[in-house]
Amino acid sequence: MTTLEALAARLDRVEAELALHRLAHDYCAGADHHDRLRWEGVWALDAIWETSPHRVFIGLEAICAAVEQQWRTFPVMQHATANHTVTISGDAATGRSDVVVLAQLPDRHWVVGGGSYEDEYRRREGVWRMTRRRVMQPFDLMLMLGDGPAPFGGAVRVHADR
């Protein structure tokens, strides 16, 4: 392989990794901000979203209907995804990430949960999409004690010990 070919292959790999990480971010941002267009952009038309062993949504329309139901159940969500790793093989890839989610119920109580995602991705016509996301256990949501976050109107000064 010539130096130019090797450089092109490395660049393709870097661009693929960045695109796959962006999909993981867009998944969270689309869900958290109730942004259907961003959410749709994550998924392949024939994608599968397994939120539990007994809740499997197949196809873009079913996946979008499921997230819209989540938006009604949890008016406010905040996902924090970390440790996203990907393995790329040509136009296919797999990934895994950890997630913590805070969500507010319609009665304004908050729940917290977390778990891991296992993903499959595919590149078609130069665009990466998620073809499968499986939510791994544990992902139990637990009610937070107290009233959850309260409005805060002042600045906070934090002094570090020296």
C-alpha atoms as a printed R data frame, in Angstrom:
    type eleno elety resid chain resno       x      y      z
1   ATOM     1    CA   MET     A     1   0.000  0.000  0.000
2   ATOM     2    CA   THR     A     2   1.441  3.383 -0.956
3   ATOM     3    CA   THR     A     3   1.814  6.151  1.559
4   ATOM     4    CA   LEU     A     4  -1.068  8.045 -0.049
5   ATOM     5    CA   GLU     A     5  -3.329  4.964  0.075
6   ATOM     6    CA   ALA     A     6  -2.394  4.351  3.716
7   ATOM     7    CA   LEU     A     7  -3.128  7.976  4.564
8   ATOM     8    CA   ALA     A     8  -6.516  7.802  2.808
9   ATOM     9    CA   ALA     A     9  -7.374  4.606  4.739
10  ATOM    10    CA   ARG     A    10  -6.403  6.232  8.038
11  ATOM    11    CA   LEU     A    11  -8.444  9.325  7.234
12  ATOM    12    CA   ASP     A    12 -11.471  7.180  6.361
13  ATOM    13    CA   ARG     A    13 -11.146  5.385  9.699
14  ATOM    14    CA   VAL     A    14 -10.883  8.644 11.658
15  ATOM    15    CA   GLU     A    15 -13.894 10.125  9.839
16  ATOM    16    CA   ALA     A    16 -15.878  6.932 10.483
17  ATOM    17    CA   GLU     A    17 -15.060  7.002 14.201
18  ATOM    18    CA   LEU     A    18 -16.068 10.666 14.455
19  ATOM    19    CA   ALA     A    19 -19.331  9.974 12.615
20  ATOM    20    CA   LEU     A    20 -20.133  7.049 14.919
21  ATOM    21    CA   HIS     A    21 -19.417  9.095 18.038
22  ATOM    22    CA   ARG     A    22 -21.629 11.827 16.616
23  ATOM    23    CA   LEU     A    23 -24.469  9.303 16.220
24  ATOM    24    CA   ALA     A    24 -24.195  8.438 19.926
25  ATOM    25    CA   HIS     A    25 -24.329 12.141 20.800
26  ATOM    26    CA   ASP     A    26 -27.221 12.839 18.421
27  ATOM    27    CA   TYR     A    27 -29.178  9.941 19.938
28  ATOM    28    CA   CYS     A    28 -28.939 11.599 23.364
29  ATOM    29    CA   ALA     A    29 -29.459 15.164 22.168
30  ATOM    30    CA   GLY     A    30 -32.413 14.197 19.961
31  ATOM    31    CA   ALA     A    31 -34.081 12.372 22.856
32  ATOM    32    CA   ASP     A    32 -33.295 15.041 25.459
33  ATOM    33    CA   HIS     A    33 -34.370 18.016 23.343
34  ATOM    34    CA   HIS     A    34 -37.409 16.330 21.773
35  ATOM    35    CA   ASP     A    35 -35.804 16.928 18.393
36  ATOM    36    CA   ARG     A    36 -37.481 14.451 16.064
37  ATOM    37    CA   LEU     A    37 -35.413 15.405 13.006
38  ATOM    38    CA   ARG     A    38 -32.152 14.872 14.871
39  ATOM    39    CA   TRP     A    39 -33.537 11.610 16.317
40  ATOM    40    CA   GLU     A    40 -34.540 10.360 12.853
41  ATOM    41    CA   GLY     A    41 -31.074 11.170 11.514
42  ATOM    42    CA   VAL     A    42 -29.539  8.632 13.890
43  ATOM    43    CA   TRP     A    43 -31.411  5.586 12.578
44  ATOM    44    CA   ALA     A    44 -31.411  3.488  9.418
45  ATOM    45    CA   LEU     A    45 -34.908  3.018  7.955
46  ATOM    46    CA   ASP     A    46 -34.909 -0.663  8.987
47  ATOM    47    CA   ALA     A    47 -33.258 -0.141 12.384
48  ATOM    48    CA   ILE     A    48 -34.105 -2.044 15.556
49  ATOM    49    CA   TRP     A    49 -34.295 -0.401 19.009
50  ATOM    50    CA   GLU     A    50 -34.400 -2.875 21.886
51  ATOM    51    CA   THR     A    51 -35.227 -0.933 25.047
52  ATOM    52    CA   SER     A    52 -35.706 -4.207 26.973
53  ATOM    53    CA   PRO     A    53 -35.972 -7.897 26.082
54  ATOM    54    CA   HIS     A    54 -39.744 -7.458 25.785
55  ATOM    55    CA   ARG     A    55 -39.813 -4.037 24.080
56  ATOM    56    CA   VAL     A    56 -38.401 -4.115 20.575
57  ATOM    57    CA   PHE     A    57 -39.198 -1.435 17.992
58  ATOM    58    CA   ILE     A    58 -38.510 -2.234 14.348
59  ATOM    59    CA   GLY     A    59 -38.287  0.419 11.663
60  ATOM    60    CA   LEU     A    60 -37.940  4.184 11.802
61  ATOM    61    CA   GLU     A    61 -41.640  4.945 12.322
62  ATOM    62    CA   ALA     A    62 -41.946  2.525 15.264
63  ATOM    63    CA   ILE     A    63 -38.752  3.918 16.804
64  ATOM    64    CA   CYS     A    64 -40.009  7.498 16.462
65  ATOM    65    CA   ALA     A    65 -43.396  6.589 17.947
66  ATOM    66    CA   ALA     A    66 -41.604  4.966 20.896
67  ATOM    67    CA   VAL     A    67 -39.464  8.015 21.650
68  ATOM    68    CA   GLU     A    68 -42.523 10.276 21.383
69  ATOM    69    CA   GLN     A    69 -44.171  8.086 24.042
70  ATOM    70    CA   GLN     A    70 -41.042  8.535 26.176
71  ATOM    71    CA   TRP     A    71 -41.369 12.291 25.777
72  ATOM    72    CA   ARG     A    72 -44.895 12.110 27.194
73  ATOM    73    CA   THR     A    73 -43.754  9.906 30.078
74  ATOM    74    CA   PHE     A    74 -40.595 11.917 30.784
75  ATOM    75    CA   PRO     A    75 -41.120 15.595 29.829
76  ATOM    76    CA   VAL     A    76 -37.494 16.335 30.723
77  ATOM    77    CA   MET     A    77 -34.596 13.917 30.114
78  ATOM    78    CA   GLN     A    78 -30.852 14.304 30.330
79  ATOM    79    CA   HIS     A    79 -28.602 11.524 29.055
80  ATOM    80    CA   ALA     A    80 -24.887 11.396 29.833
81  ATOM    81    CA   THR     A    81 -23.137  8.877 27.617
82  ATOM    82    CA   ALA     A    82 -19.538  7.852 28.245
83  ATOM    83    CA   ASN     A    83 -16.977  5.215 27.343
84  ATOM    84    CA   HIS     A    84 -18.185  4.946 23.742
85  ATOM    85    CA   THR     A    85 -15.998  2.486 21.873
86  ATOM    86    CA   VAL     A    86 -16.397  1.375 18.277
87  ATOM    87    CA   THR     A    87 -14.997 -1.382 16.101
88  ATOM    88    CA   ILE     A    88 -15.113 -0.645 12.374
89  ATOM    89    CA   SER     A    89 -15.024 -3.204  9.581
90  ATOM    90    CA   GLY     A    90 -15.521 -1.551  6.202
91  ATOM    91    CA   ASP     A    91 -19.079 -0.201  5.992
92  ATOM    92    CA   ALA     A    92 -20.217 -1.940  9.198
93  ATOM    93    CA   ALA     A    93 -19.348 -1.242 12.815
94  ATOM    94    CA   THR     A    94 -20.264 -2.164 16.351
95  ATOM    95    CA   GLY     A    95 -20.149 -0.043 19.469
96  ATOM    96    CA   ARG     A    96 -20.711 -0.013 23.194
97  ATOM    97    CA   SER     A    97 -21.290  2.849 25.606
98  ATOM    98    CA   ASP     A    98 -22.407  3.498 29.157
99  ATOM    99    CA   VAL     A    99 -25.211  5.891 30.033
100 ATOM   100    CA   VAL     A   100 -26.686  7.660 33.033
101 ATOM   101    CA   VAL     A   101 -30.089  9.251 32.560
102 ATOM   102    CA   LEU     A   102 -32.026 11.706 34.705
103 ATOM   103    CA   ALA     A   103 -35.688 12.093 33.823
104 ATOM   104    CA   GLN     A   104 -38.554 14.132 35.181
105 ATOM   105    CA   LEU     A   105 -42.013 12.594 35.440
106 ATOM   106    CA   PRO     A   106 -45.146 14.613 34.622
107 ATOM   107    CA   ASP     A   107 -45.718 15.050 38.399
108 ATOM   108    CA   ARG     A   108 -42.283 16.770 38.502
109 ATOM   109    CA   HIS     A   109 -40.592 13.974 40.471
110 ATOM   110    CA   TRP     A   110 -37.226 12.855 39.162
111 ATOM   111    CA   VAL     A   111 -35.905  9.388 38.413
112 ATOM   112    CA   VAL     A   112 -32.348  8.292 37.746
113 ATOM   113    CA   GLY     A   113 -31.051  5.229 35.966
114 ATOM   114    CA   GLY     A   114 -28.210  3.913 33.925
115 ATOM   115    CA   GLY     A   115 -26.862  1.039 31.959
116 ATOM   116    CA   SER     A   116 -25.053  0.266 28.742
117 ATOM   117    CA   TYR     A   117 -25.886  0.282 25.050
118 ATOM   118    CA   GLU     A   118 -24.674 -2.215 22.459
119 ATOM   119    CA   ASP     A   119 -24.881 -0.828 18.942
120 ATOM   120    CA   GLU     A   120 -24.604 -1.897 15.324
121 ATOM   121    CA   TYR     A   121 -23.968  0.640 12.564
122 ATOM   122    CA   ARG     A   122 -23.930  0.623  8.778
123 ATOM   123    CA   ARG     A   123 -22.580  3.103  6.223
124 ATOM   124    CA   ARG     A   124 -24.633  3.541  3.054
125 ATOM   125    CA   GLU     A   125 -23.793  6.068  0.383
126 ATOM   126    CA   GLY     A   126 -21.177  7.554  2.721
127 ATOM   127    CA   VAL     A   127 -23.574  8.121  5.662
128 ATOM   128    CA   TRP     A   128 -23.403  6.182  8.909
129 ATOM   129    CA   ARG     A   129 -26.643  5.231 10.684
130 ATOM   130    CA   MET     A   130 -27.489  3.122 13.692
131 ATOM   131    CA   THR     A   131 -29.044 -0.185 12.619
132 ATOM   132    CA   ARG     A   132 -29.544 -1.635 16.103
133 ATOM   133    CA   ARG     A   133 -29.315 -0.338 19.644
134 ATOM   134    CA   ARG     A   134 -29.812 -2.751 22.494
135 ATOM   135    CA   VAL     A   135 -30.229 -1.435 26.020
136 ATOM   136    CA   MET     A   136 -28.291 -3.665 28.384
137 ATOM   137    CA   GLN     A   137 -29.162 -4.289 32.012
138 ATOM   138    CA   PRO     A   138 -29.058 -2.816 34.569
139 ATOM   139    CA   PHE     A   139 -31.235  0.049 33.451
140 ATOM   140    CA   ASP     A   140 -33.656  0.324 36.352
141 ATOM   141    CA   LEU     A   141 -35.044  3.786 36.972
142 ATOM   142    CA   MET     A   142 -35.207  4.771 40.634
143 ATOM   143    CA   LEU     A   143 -37.126  7.668 42.156
144 ATOM   144    CA   MET     A   144 -34.854 10.371 43.523
145 ATOM   145    CA   LEU     A   145 -35.597 11.390 47.085
146 ATOM   146    CA   GLY     A   146 -36.754 14.937 47.699
147 ATOM   147    CA   ASP     A   147 -38.206 17.278 45.147
148 ATOM   148    CA   GLY     A   148 -35.349 17.070 42.704
149 ATOM   149    CA   PRO     A   149 -33.605 20.138 41.335
150 ATOM   150    CA   ALA     A   150 -34.847 23.454 42.650
151 ATOM   151    CA   PRO     A   151 -34.602 26.835 40.920
152 ATOM   152    CA   PHE     A   152 -31.471 28.728 41.870
153 ATOM   153    CA   GLY     A   153 -31.100 32.442 41.370
154 ATOM   154    CA   GLY     A   154 -27.663 33.268 42.719
155 ATOM   155    CA   ALA     A   155 -24.052 32.732 41.851
156 ATOM   156    CA   VAL     A   156 -22.031 30.150 43.718
157 ATOM   157    CA   ARG     A   157 -18.442 30.631 44.707
158 ATOM   158    CA   VAL     A   158 -16.398 27.527 45.170
159 ATOM   159    CA   HIS     A   159 -13.120 27.797 47.032
160 ATOM   160    CA   ALA     A   160 -10.644 24.985 46.629
161 ATOM   161    CA   ASP     A   161  -8.501 24.082 49.619
162 ATOM   162    CA   ARG     A   162  -4.861 24.786 48.981
